[in-house]
mmCIF file of C-alpha atoms in Angstrom:
data_model
loop_
_atom_site.group_PDB
_atom_site.id
_atom_site.type_symbol
_atom_site.label_atom_id
_atom_site.label_comp_id
_atom_site.label_asym_id
_atom_site.label_seq_id
_atom_site.Cartn_x
_atom_site.Cartn_y
_atom_site.Cartn_z
ATOM 1 C CA MET A 386 -63.099 -65.106 -58.151
ATOM 2 C CA THR A 387 -61.171 -64.251 -55.018
ATOM 3 C CA ASP A 388 -60.369 -60.899 -53.463
ATOM 4 C CA ALA A 389 -56.898 -61.167 -54.854
ATOM 5 C CA THR A 390 -58.183 -60.894 -58.407
ATOM 6 C CA ILE A 391 -60.056 -57.634 -57.835
ATOM 7 C CA THR A 392 -58.259 -54.708 -59.392
ATOM 8 C CA LEU A 393 -59.167 -51.387 -57.863
ATOM 9 C CA ASP A 394 -58.554 -48.489 -60.161
ATOM 10 C CA ASP A 395 -58.171 -46.220 -57.145
ATOM 11 C CA ASP A 396 -56.638 -43.363 -59.110
ATOM 12 C CA LYS A 397 -59.972 -42.897 -60.905
ATOM 13 C CA GLU A 398 -62.168 -42.823 -57.780
ATOM 14 C CA ALA A 399 -63.298 -39.267 -57.136
ATOM 15 C CA SER A 400 -63.152 -37.745 -53.688
ATOM 16 C CA PHE A 401 -65.314 -34.820 -52.564
ATOM 17 C CA GLY A 402 -62.402 -32.519 -53.395
ATOM 18 C CA ASP A 403 -62.490 -33.593 -57.052
ATOM 19 C CA PHE A 404 -66.111 -32.502 -57.358
ATOM 20 C CA PHE A 405 -65.269 -29.252 -55.575
ATOM 21 C CA ALA A 406 -62.390 -28.694 -58.040
ATOM 22 C CA LEU A 407 -64.993 -28.653 -60.849
ATOM 23 C CA LEU A 408 -66.166 -25.318 -59.448
ATOM 24 C CA LYS A 409 -62.745 -23.704 -60.070
ATOM 25 C CA PRO A 410 -62.193 -22.520 -56.469
ATOM 26 C CA ARG A 411 -59.484 -20.016 -57.411
ATOM 27 C CA VAL A 412 -61.754 -18.242 -59.897
ATOM 28 C CA MET A 413 -64.531 -18.466 -57.310
ATOM 29 C CA SER A 414 -62.369 -16.601 -54.769
ATOM 30 C CA LEU A 415 -62.057 -13.669 -57.211
ATOM 31 C CA VAL A 416 -65.817 -13.770 -57.790
ATOM 32 C CA VAL A 417 -66.517 -13.757 -54.042
ATOM 33 C CA PHE A 418 -64.105 -10.891 -53.427
ATOM 34 C CA THR A 419 -65.343 -8.582 -56.211
ATOM 35 C CA ALA A 420 -69.008 -9.353 -55.479
ATOM 36 C CA MET A 421 -68.400 -8.531 -51.818
ATOM 37 C CA VAL A 422 -66.807 -5.195 -52.757
ATOM 38 C CA GLY A 423 -69.785 -4.381 -55.007
ATOM 39 C CA LEU A 424 -72.074 -5.131 -52.087
ATOM 40 C CA ILE A 425 -70.071 -3.004 -49.616
ATOM 41 C CA VAL A 426 -69.690 0.092 -51.810
ATOM 42 C CA ALA A 427 -73.333 0.148 -52.940
ATOM 43 C CA PRO A 428 -75.490 2.857 -51.340
ATOM 44 C CA GLY A 429 -77.879 1.414 -48.782
ATOM 45 C CA SER A 430 -77.633 -1.773 -46.801
ATOM 46 C CA VAL A 431 -78.967 -5.292 -46.536
ATOM 47 C CA HIS A 432 -79.168 -7.639 -43.565
ATOM 48 C CA PRO A 433 -75.700 -9.222 -43.000
ATOM 49 C CA PHE A 434 -77.176 -12.721 -43.383
ATOM 50 C CA VAL A 435 -78.814 -11.799 -46.701
ATOM 51 C CA ALA A 436 -75.470 -10.319 -47.820
ATOM 52 C CA PHE A 437 -73.642 -13.522 -46.867
ATOM 53 C CA PHE A 438 -76.268 -15.716 -48.510
ATOM 54 C CA SER A 439 -76.207 -13.611 -51.687
ATOM 55 C CA VAL A 440 -72.408 -13.739 -51.998
ATOM 56 C CA LEU A 441 -72.626 -17.510 -51.487
ATOM 57 C CA CYS A 442 -75.175 -17.770 -54.326
ATOM 58 C CA ILE A 443 -72.974 -15.645 -56.607
ATOM 59 C CA ALA A 444 -69.993 -17.899 -55.741
ATOM 60 C CA ILE A 445 -72.010 -21.052 -56.466
ATOM 61 C CA GLY A 446 -73.244 -19.556 -59.752
ATOM 62 C CA GLY A 447 -69.638 -18.773 -60.707
ATOM 63 C CA GLY A 448 -68.615 -22.300 -59.706
ATOM 64 C CA ALA A 449 -71.461 -23.809 -61.734
ATOM 65 C CA SER A 450 -70.314 -21.993 -64.857
ATOM 66 C CA GLY A 451 -66.799 -23.327 -64.150
ATOM 67 C CA ALA A 452 -68.181 -26.894 -64.062
ATOM 68 C CA LEU A 453 -70.054 -26.339 -67.344
ATOM 69 C CA ASN A 454 -66.860 -24.898 -68.852
ATOM 70 C CA MET A 455 -64.932 -28.014 -67.799
ATOM 71 C CA TRP A 456 -67.677 -30.226 -69.266
ATOM 72 C CA TYR A 457 -67.560 -28.516 -72.662
ATOM 73 C CA ASP A 458 -63.784 -28.001 -72.765
ATOM 74 C CA ALA A 459 -62.813 -31.521 -71.653
ATOM 75 C CA ASP A 460 -61.225 -32.221 -75.070
ATOM 76 C CA ILE A 461 -59.034 -29.096 -74.852
ATOM 77 C CA ASP A 462 -58.174 -29.717 -71.195
ATOM 78 C CA ARG A 463 -56.817 -33.187 -72.057
ATOM 79 C CA VAL A 464 -54.304 -31.628 -74.471
ATOM 80 C CA MET A 465 -53.088 -28.630 -72.464
ATOM 81 C CA LYS A 466 -50.405 -29.238 -69.836
ATOM 82 C CA ARG A 467 -51.865 -26.565 -67.553
ATOM 83 C CA THR A 468 -55.282 -28.269 -67.414
ATOM 84 C CA GLN A 469 -54.454 -31.987 -67.653
ATOM 85 C CA GLY A 470 -54.814 -32.415 -63.895
ATOM 86 C CA ARG A 471 -58.452 -31.203 -63.851
ATOM 87 C CA PRO A 472 -61.014 -33.785 -62.646
ATOM 88 C CA ILE A 473 -62.373 -34.747 -66.112
ATOM 89 C CA PRO A 474 -59.059 -35.166 -67.987
ATOM 90 C CA ALA A 475 -57.680 -36.975 -64.917
ATOM 91 C CA GLY A 476 -60.568 -39.452 -65.284
ATOM 92 C CA LYS A 477 -61.987 -38.869 -61.804
ATOM 93 C CA VAL A 478 -65.254 -37.221 -62.818
ATOM 94 C CA THR A 479 -67.222 -38.038 -65.974
ATOM 95 C CA GLU A 480 -68.361 -35.349 -68.396
ATOM 96 C CA GLY A 481 -71.997 -36.212 -67.654
ATOM 97 C CA GLU A 482 -71.455 -35.685 -63.919
ATOM 98 C CA ALA A 483 -69.872 -32.286 -64.554
ATOM 99 C CA LEU A 484 -72.806 -31.279 -66.793
ATOM 100 C CA ALA A 485 -75.355 -32.395 -64.180
ATOM 101 C CA ILE A 486 -73.580 -30.564 -61.366
ATOM 102 C CA GLY A 487 -73.174 -27.436 -63.494
ATOM 103 C CA LEU A 488 -76.820 -27.270 -64.563
ATOM 104 C CA THR A 489 -78.185 -28.068 -61.098
ATOM 105 C CA LEU A 490 -76.025 -25.518 -59.318
ATOM 106 C CA SER A 491 -76.765 -22.869 -61.978
ATOM 107 C CA ALA A 492 -80.528 -23.176 -61.476
ATOM 108 C CA PHE A 493 -80.129 -23.432 -57.716
ATOM 109 C CA SER A 494 -77.906 -20.337 -57.379
ATOM 110 C CA VAL A 495 -80.087 -18.105 -59.580
ATOM 111 C CA ILE A 496 -83.388 -19.083 -57.900
ATOM 112 C CA MET A 497 -81.956 -18.807 -54.386
ATOM 113 C CA LEU A 498 -80.386 -15.397 -55.133
ATOM 114 C CA GLY A 499 -83.699 -14.154 -56.494
ATOM 115 C CA LEU A 500 -85.553 -15.331 -53.397
ATOM 116 C CA ALA A 501 -82.937 -13.997 -50.977
ATOM 117 C CA SER A 502 -82.345 -10.572 -52.545
ATOM 118 C CA ASN A 503 -84.045 -9.455 -55.756
ATOM 119 C CA TRP A 504 -84.618 -10.617 -59.345
ATOM 120 C CA VAL A 505 -82.379 -7.952 -60.929
ATOM 121 C CA ALA A 506 -79.375 -9.520 -59.158
ATOM 122 C CA ALA A 507 -80.630 -13.023 -60.026
ATOM 123 C CA GLY A 508 -81.115 -12.021 -63.674
ATOM 124 C CA LEU A 509 -77.569 -10.657 -63.828
ATOM 125 C CA LEU A 510 -76.234 -13.911 -62.337
ATOM 126 C CA ALA A 511 -78.193 -15.967 -64.898
ATOM 127 C CA PHE A 512 -76.839 -13.786 -67.701
ATOM 128 C CA THR A 513 -73.286 -14.167 -66.354
ATOM 129 C CA ILE A 514 -73.569 -17.985 -66.410
ATOM 130 C CA PHE A 515 -75.089 -17.885 -69.909
ATOM 131 C CA PHE A 516 -72.379 -15.513 -71.137
ATOM 132 C CA TYR A 517 -69.503 -17.572 -69.753
ATOM 133 C CA VAL A 518 -70.807 -20.941 -70.900
ATOM 134 C CA VAL A 519 -72.543 -20.194 -74.201
ATOM 135 C CA ILE A 520 -70.968 -16.982 -75.521
ATOM 136 C CA TYR A 521 -67.402 -17.528 -74.280
ATOM 137 C CA THR A 522 -66.865 -21.291 -73.871
ATOM 138 C CA MET A 523 -69.026 -22.645 -76.683
ATOM 139 C CA TRP A 524 -68.641 -19.864 -79.224
ATOM 140 C CA LEU A 525 -65.833 -17.313 -78.859
ATOM 141 C CA LYS A 526 -63.066 -19.374 -77.272
ATOM 142 C CA ARG A 527 -62.613 -21.651 -80.267
ATOM 143 C CA SER A 528 -63.481 -19.200 -83.029
ATOM 144 C CA THR A 529 -61.725 -15.854 -82.527
ATOM 145 C CA PRO A 530 -58.434 -14.537 -81.120
ATOM 146 C CA GLN A 531 -60.524 -11.800 -79.476
ATOM 147 C CA ASN A 532 -62.049 -14.585 -77.325
ATOM 148 C CA ILE A 533 -60.901 -13.267 -73.983
ATOM 149 C CA VAL A 534 -61.663 -9.632 -74.816
ATOM 150 C CA ILE A 535 -65.395 -10.292 -75.034
ATOM 151 C CA GLY A 536 -65.374 -13.414 -72.854
ATOM 152 C CA GLY A 537 -63.761 -11.409 -70.059
ATOM 153 C CA ALA A 538 -67.153 -9.826 -69.488
ATOM 154 C CA ALA A 539 -68.297 -12.990 -67.716
ATOM 155 C CA GLY A 540 -65.728 -12.544 -64.959
ATOM 156 C CA ALA A 541 -66.527 -8.850 -64.697
ATOM 157 C CA PHE A 542 -70.190 -9.140 -63.682
ATOM 158 C CA PRO A 543 -69.843 -10.144 -59.969
ATOM 159 C CA PRO A 544 -69.320 -6.597 -58.548
ATOM 160 C CA MET A 545 -72.386 -5.484 -60.541
ATOM 161 C CA ILE A 546 -74.388 -8.369 -59.081
ATOM 162 C CA GLY A 547 -73.171 -7.513 -55.562
ATOM 163 C CA TRP A 548 -74.264 -3.907 -56.136
ATOM 164 C CA ALA A 549 -77.665 -5.035 -57.458
ATOM 165 C CA VAL A 550 -78.203 -7.203 -54.347
ATOM 166 C CA VAL A 551 -78.308 -3.969 -52.294
ATOM 167 C CA THR A 552 -79.877 -1.480 -54.707
ATOM 168 C CA GLY A 553 -81.793 -3.658 -57.171
ATOM 169 C CA ASP A 554 -80.495 -1.546 -60.050
ATOM 170 C CA ILE A 555 -77.633 -0.960 -62.488
ATOM 171 C CA THR A 556 -75.818 2.390 -62.315
ATOM 172 C CA ILE A 557 -72.786 4.093 -63.892
ATOM 173 C CA ALA A 558 -70.675 3.293 -60.809
ATOM 174 C CA SER A 559 -71.517 -0.420 -60.925
ATOM 175 C CA THR A 560 -70.996 -0.490 -64.700
ATOM 176 C CA LEU A 561 -67.550 1.083 -64.255
ATOM 177 C CA MET A 562 -66.620 -1.624 -61.717
ATOM 178 C CA PHE A 563 -67.639 -4.119 -64.403
ATOM 179 C CA ALA A 564 -65.557 -2.213 -66.969
ATOM 180 C CA LEU A 565 -62.503 -2.302 -64.702
ATOM 181 C CA THR A 566 -62.382 -6.125 -64.651
ATOM 182 C CA PHE A 567 -63.473 -6.290 -68.297
ATOM 183 C CA MET A 568 -60.550 -4.121 -69.475
ATOM 184 C CA TRP A 569 -58.130 -5.848 -67.094
ATOM 185 C CA THR A 570 -58.776 -9.343 -68.483
ATOM 186 C CA PRO A 571 -57.087 -9.010 -71.932
ATOM 187 C CA PRO A 572 -53.631 -7.804 -70.766
ATOM 188 C CA HIS A 573 -53.788 -10.310 -67.882
ATOM 189 C CA PHE A 574 -54.462 -13.310 -70.167
ATOM 190 C CA TRP A 575 -52.287 -12.190 -73.072
ATOM 191 C CA ALA A 576 -49.298 -11.942 -70.724
ATOM 192 C CA LEU A 577 -50.042 -15.542 -69.659
ATOM 193 C CA ALA A 578 -50.498 -16.600 -73.292
ATOM 194 C CA LEU A 579 -47.072 -15.186 -74.201
ATOM 195 C CA PHE A 580 -45.291 -17.689 -71.972
ATOM 196 C CA MET A 581 -47.873 -20.515 -72.350
ATOM 197 C CA ASN A 582 -48.014 -20.078 -76.139
ATOM 198 C CA SER A 583 -47.246 -23.697 -77.063
ATOM 199 C CA ASP A 584 -49.991 -25.018 -74.768
ATOM 200 C CA TYR A 585 -52.721 -23.019 -76.551
ATOM 201 C CA GLY A 586 -51.250 -23.889 -79.972
ATOM 202 C CA LYS A 587 -51.386 -27.607 -79.180
ATOM 203 C CA ALA A 588 -55.048 -27.340 -78.156
ATOM 204 C CA LYS A 589 -55.852 -25.269 -81.282
ATOM 205 C CA VAL A 590 -57.277 -22.454 -79.149
ATOM 206 C CA PRO A 591 -56.932 -19.280 -81.260
ATOM 207 C CA MET A 592 -55.176 -17.135 -78.671
ATOM 208 C CA LEU A 593 -53.676 -13.931 -80.060
ATOM 209 C CA PRO A 594 -49.989 -15.048 -79.880
ATOM 210 C CA VAL A 595 -50.907 -18.217 -81.806
ATOM 211 C CA THR A 596 -52.923 -16.526 -84.579
ATOM 212 C CA HIS A 597 -51.234 -13.123 -84.943
ATOM 213 C CA GLY A 598 -47.811 -13.657 -83.398
ATOM 214 C CA THR A 599 -46.199 -12.258 -80.295
ATOM 215 C CA ARG A 600 -45.422 -8.796 -81.783
ATOM 216 C CA VAL A 601 -49.132 -8.067 -82.252
ATOM 217 C CA THR A 602 -49.845 -9.457 -78.767
ATOM 218 C CA ARG A 603 -47.243 -7.159 -77.206
ATOM 219 C CA ASN A 604 -48.815 -4.169 -79.002
ATOM 220 C CA HIS A 605 -52.267 -5.236 -77.822
ATOM 221 C CA ILE A 606 -51.082 -5.561 -74.206
ATOM 222 C CA LEU A 607 -49.773 -1.984 -74.246
ATOM 223 C CA VAL A 608 -52.914 -0.518 -75.851
ATOM 224 C CA TYR A 609 -55.276 -2.370 -73.516
ATOM 225 C CA THR A 610 -53.176 -1.400 -70.473
ATOM 226 C CA LEU A 611 -53.550 2.272 -71.422
ATOM 227 C CA LEU A 612 -57.296 1.830 -71.971
ATOM 228 C CA LEU A 613 -57.478 0.058 -68.609
ATOM 229 C CA ALA A 614 -55.833 3.041 -66.897
ATOM 230 C CA VAL A 615 -58.459 5.349 -68.442
ATOM 231 C CA THR A 616 -61.259 3.035 -67.259
ATOM 232 C CA ALA A 617 -59.798 2.802 -63.746
ATOM 233 C CA GLY A 618 -59.470 6.601 -63.744
ATOM 234 C CA ALA A 619 -63.136 7.029 -64.698
ATOM 235 C CA LEU A 620 -64.096 5.444 -61.371
ATOM 236 C CA LEU A 621 -62.528 8.485 -59.665
ATOM 237 C CA PHE A 622 -65.464 10.522 -60.961
ATOM 238 C CA THR A 623 -67.985 8.376 -59.125
ATOM 239 C CA SER A 624 -69.052 8.717 -55.514
ATOM 240 C CA ILE A 625 -67.670 5.286 -54.548
ATOM 241 C CA ALA A 626 -64.001 6.244 -55.095
ATOM 242 C CA GLY A 627 -62.114 7.973 -52.311
ATOM 243 C CA TRP A 628 -58.550 8.857 -51.360
ATOM 244 C CA VAL A 629 -57.489 5.220 -50.874
ATOM 245 C CA TYR A 630 -58.650 4.419 -54.401
ATOM 246 C CA LEU A 631 -56.818 7.461 -55.751
ATOM 247 C CA ALA A 632 -53.566 6.247 -54.138
ATOM 248 C CA ALA A 633 -54.049 2.673 -55.422
ATOM 249 C CA PHE A 634 -54.939 4.002 -58.869
ATOM 250 C CA LEU A 635 -51.784 6.129 -59.128
ATOM 251 C CA VAL A 636 -49.369 3.471 -57.844
ATOM 252 C CA MET A 637 -50.789 0.434 -59.643
ATOM 253 C CA ASN A 638 -51.397 2.095 -62.998
ATOM 254 C CA THR A 639 -47.885 3.570 -63.057
ATOM 255 C CA LEU A 640 -46.407 0.128 -62.367
ATOM 256 C CA PHE A 641 -48.744 -1.596 -64.819
ATOM 257 C CA ILE A 642 -48.030 0.831 -67.668
ATOM 258 C CA LEU A 643 -44.262 0.547 -67.027
ATOM 259 C CA GLY A 644 -44.607 -3.262 -67.138
ATOM 260 C CA ALA A 645 -46.585 -3.110 -70.396
ATOM 261 C CA VAL A 646 -44.007 -0.778 -71.982
ATOM 262 C CA LYS A 647 -41.257 -3.215 -70.947
ATOM 263 C CA ILE A 648 -43.102 -6.110 -72.619
ATOM 264 C CA TRP A 649 -43.765 -3.965 -75.706
ATOM 265 C CA ARG A 650 -40.077 -3.088 -76.099
ATOM 266 C CA ARG A 651 -38.913 -6.712 -75.905
ATOM 267 C CA ASP A 652 -38.826 -9.299 -78.644
ATOM 268 C CA ASP A 653 -39.059 -13.089 -78.461
ATOM 269 C CA ALA A 654 -35.295 -13.569 -78.332
ATOM 270 C CA ALA A 655 -35.009 -11.346 -75.254
ATOM 271 C CA SER A 656 -37.985 -13.073 -73.615
ATOM 272 C CA LYS A 657 -36.642 -16.567 -74.203
ATOM 273 C CA ALA A 658 -33.199 -15.529 -72.952
ATOM 274 C CA ASP A 659 -34.537 -14.832 -69.452
ATOM 275 C CA ASN A 660 -37.457 -17.325 -69.603
ATOM 276 C CA PHE A 661 -40.138 -14.616 -69.996
ATOM 277 C CA LYS A 662 -39.172 -12.821 -66.797
ATOM 278 C CA ALA A 663 -40.901 -9.537 -67.699
ATOM 279 C CA GLU A 664 -44.048 -11.313 -68.933
ATOM 280 C CA ARG A 665 -44.246 -13.478 -65.825
ATOM 281 C CA SER A 666 -43.807 -10.534 -63.467
ATOM 282 C CA PHE A 667 -46.421 -8.527 -65.452
ATOM 283 C CA PHE A 668 -48.849 -11.441 -65.040
ATOM 284 C CA LYS A 669 -48.259 -11.504 -61.279
ATOM 285 C CA LEU A 670 -48.575 -7.711 -61.137
ATOM 286 C CA SER A 671 -51.925 -7.951 -62.940
ATOM 287 C CA LEU A 672 -53.303 -10.045 -60.068
ATOM 288 C CA ALA A 673 -52.112 -7.456 -57.540
ATOM 289 C CA TYR A 674 -53.529 -4.684 -59.763
ATOM 290 C CA LEU A 675 -57.107 -5.924 -59.609
ATOM 291 C CA PHE A 676 -56.879 -6.865 -55.954
ATOM 292 C CA ALA A 677 -55.504 -3.401 -55.049
ATOM 293 C CA HIS A 678 -58.236 -1.516 -56.926
ATOM 294 C CA PHE A 679 -61.116 -3.469 -55.400
ATOM 295 C CA THR A 680 -59.544 -3.464 -51.926
ATOM 296 C CA ALA A 681 -59.170 0.322 -52.195
ATOM 297 C CA LEU A 682 -62.831 0.685 -53.184
ATOM 298 C CA MET A 683 -63.785 -1.485 -50.220
ATOM 299 C CA PHE A 684 -61.772 0.662 -47.803
ATOM 300 C CA ASP A 685 -63.233 3.851 -49.258
ATOM 301 C CA GLY A 686 -66.696 2.355 -48.895
ATOM 302 C CA MET A 687 -66.085 1.485 -45.236
ATOM 303 C CA LEU A 688 -64.378 4.808 -44.468
ATOM 304 C CA SER A 689 -67.143 6.883 -46.031
ATOM 305 C CA GLY A 690 -69.550 4.995 -43.791
ATOM 306 C CA LEU A 691 -67.482 5.893 -40.721
ATOM 307 C CA PHE A 692 -66.524 9.444 -41.677
ATOM 308 C CA ASP A 693 -69.073 11.178 -43.797
ATOM 309 C CA GLY A 694 -67.408 13.046 -46.642
ATOM 310 C CA MET A 695 -64.235 10.954 -46.793
ATOM 311 C CA GLY A 696 -64.866 10.146 -50.430
ATOM 312 C CA ILE A 697 -63.654 12.351 -53.229
ATOM 313 C CA GLY A 698 -67.195 12.497 -54.488
ATOM 314 C CA GLY A 699 -68.094 12.491 -58.129
ATOM 315 C CA ILE A 700 -70.260 13.784 -60.874
ATOM 316 C CA PHE A 701 -71.998 10.407 -61.324
ATOM 317 C CA MET B 1092 -65.516 -62.422 -44.115
ATOM 318 C CA ALA B 1093 -65.734 -58.768 -43.177
ATOM 319 C CA ILE B 1094 -63.346 -56.317 -44.775
ATOM 320 C CA THR B 1095 -61.125 -55.068 -41.991
ATOM 321 C CA LYS B 1096 -58.629 -52.957 -43.875
ATOM 322 C CA LEU B 1097 -59.828 -49.840 -45.624
ATOM 323 C CA HIS B 1098 -58.546 -49.243 -49.105
ATOM 324 C CA GLU B 1099 -57.881 -45.752 -50.500
ATOM 325 C CA ILE B 1100 -61.045 -46.188 -52.572
ATOM 326 C CA HIS B 1101 -63.141 -46.444 -49.381
ATOM 327 C CA LYS B 1102 -61.609 -43.276 -47.980
ATOM 328 C CA ARG B 1103 -62.504 -41.353 -51.118
ATOM 329 C CA ARG B 1104 -66.075 -42.682 -51.109
ATOM 330 C CA LYS B 1105 -66.375 -41.744 -47.454
ATOM 331 C CA SER B 1106 -65.125 -38.224 -48.193
ATOM 332 C CA ARG B 1107 -67.831 -37.904 -50.880
ATOM 333 C CA ASN B 1108 -70.556 -39.094 -48.526
ATOM 334 C CA VAL B 1109 -69.442 -36.938 -45.606
ATOM 335 C CA GLY B 1110 -68.974 -33.933 -47.917
ATOM 336 C CA LEU B 1111 -72.445 -34.275 -49.407
ATOM 337 C CA GLY B 1112 -73.929 -34.740 -45.934
ATOM 338 C CA LEU B 1113 -72.281 -31.540 -44.717
ATOM 339 C CA VAL B 1114 -73.445 -29.629 -47.809
ATOM 340 C CA LEU B 1115 -77.041 -30.736 -47.224
ATOM 341 C CA ALA B 1116 -76.839 -29.879 -43.516
ATOM 342 C CA ALA B 1117 -75.422 -26.442 -44.390
ATOM 343 C CA PHE B 1118 -78.272 -25.938 -46.883
ATOM 344 C CA VAL B 1119 -80.869 -26.656 -44.192
ATOM 345 C CA VAL B 1120 -79.173 -24.212 -41.796
ATOM 346 C CA LEU B 1121 -78.954 -21.526 -44.502
ATOM 347 C CA ILE B 1122 -82.624 -21.819 -45.457
ATOM 348 C CA LEU B 1123 -83.608 -21.716 -41.796
ATOM 349 C CA GLY B 1124 -81.455 -18.611 -41.261
ATOM 350 C CA LEU B 1125 -82.823 -16.884 -44.356
ATOM 351 C CA THR B 1126 -86.397 -17.651 -43.300
ATOM 352 C CA MET B 1127 -85.751 -16.233 -39.832
ATOM 353 C CA VAL B 1128 -84.257 -13.052 -41.298
ATOM 354 C CA LYS B 1129 -87.079 -12.591 -43.815
ATOM 355 C CA VAL B 1130 -89.785 -13.201 -41.228
ATOM 356 C CA THR B 1131 -88.276 -10.952 -38.559
ATOM 357 C CA THR B 1132 -87.336 -8.044 -40.858
ATOM 358 C CA THR B 1133 -90.589 -7.828 -42.843
ATOM 359 C CA PRO B 1134 -93.080 -5.469 -41.130
ATOM 360 C CA ILE B 1135 -96.371 -7.181 -40.303
ATOM 361 C CA SER B 1136 -98.278 -4.470 -42.184
ATOM 362 C CA ASN B 1137 -96.439 -5.477 -45.368
ATOM 363 C CA ILE B 1138 -97.381 -9.144 -45.209
ATOM 364 C CA GLY B 1139 -99.420 -9.991 -48.257
ATOM 365 C CA SER B 1140 -98.278 -6.901 -50.148
ATOM 366 C CA ALA B 1141 -95.830 -6.820 -53.052
ATOM 367 C CA GLU B 1142 -92.989 -5.624 -50.816
ATOM 368 C CA ALA B 1143 -93.300 -8.624 -48.574
ATOM 369 C CA HIS B 1144 -92.693 -10.916 -51.521
ATOM 370 C CA ASN B 1145 -89.575 -9.008 -52.508
#
């Protein structure tokens, strides 16, 4: 055999970036941000290095659950257009490698977080990974159209973990930060599912538009958006919300409710006519919505540290 | 005969090796930093007590 006969399947050779992509970096950025806000607004303080190390552990834990999700969902990812480029369907990383990386990083992140901060935070991180991988990925995702309603809890835990890193406990304020992301997830994903409907149908994932039709989905988006506004408003009664949060709450919830009403009043013919313009802009607005609320909490947290009494204060 | 021209496959393998090396180096630095912080912020009177372990 000569060199000329060697065929190099170079498209299948994984680079470091392909392994990093297993950790879902975009989801990880949301995890890092919300965990950091939880850590900043919590009463008390930790050493900056411990804070940095803890957020890193939370990010790695989130990434590990992403790798385990990609391992289990490889069959679905191969079918859906949106996910065909992921490392496993692209043939760059094997399912076994993803499983090994996911399990190793899960154990590593939980143990290191426990050693660096406390075991309440580590326990919450372990539960988050378990919830995302076992409850959401393995069970709910393929069995019920309410998959993302309950599964959304997994993405909502990071601010609670960040809070627990500082205080070592779970309070009403940290639970309401969890509830904010939890209630935000359904309208966010259902808006996406409205214009990615065929993708989920092909993969036989029982998303609400596939199982109950788009009319029911539009109704659900409106109801959940109103419930989300109530949840976001409840944070105003806690000591972590201040004037910046109040402003963000008023602006973003007005826009979000208007967007949900617009989607609710449309039908499929109108949506297809303008290529789901309202649904797409609602999806983009949902990203800004969450970012604005947590950024506002962060500013209020920093301002109340600088000027005592800046916060609105609260009964909780 | 030595291979003189690098193929794309070699670049990707190199990126994996360098990436893993950097991750391990970062891990060592992080553990060192965490140890320093824990040692310097734990009061000597607490060493051996439950608080020191937390």
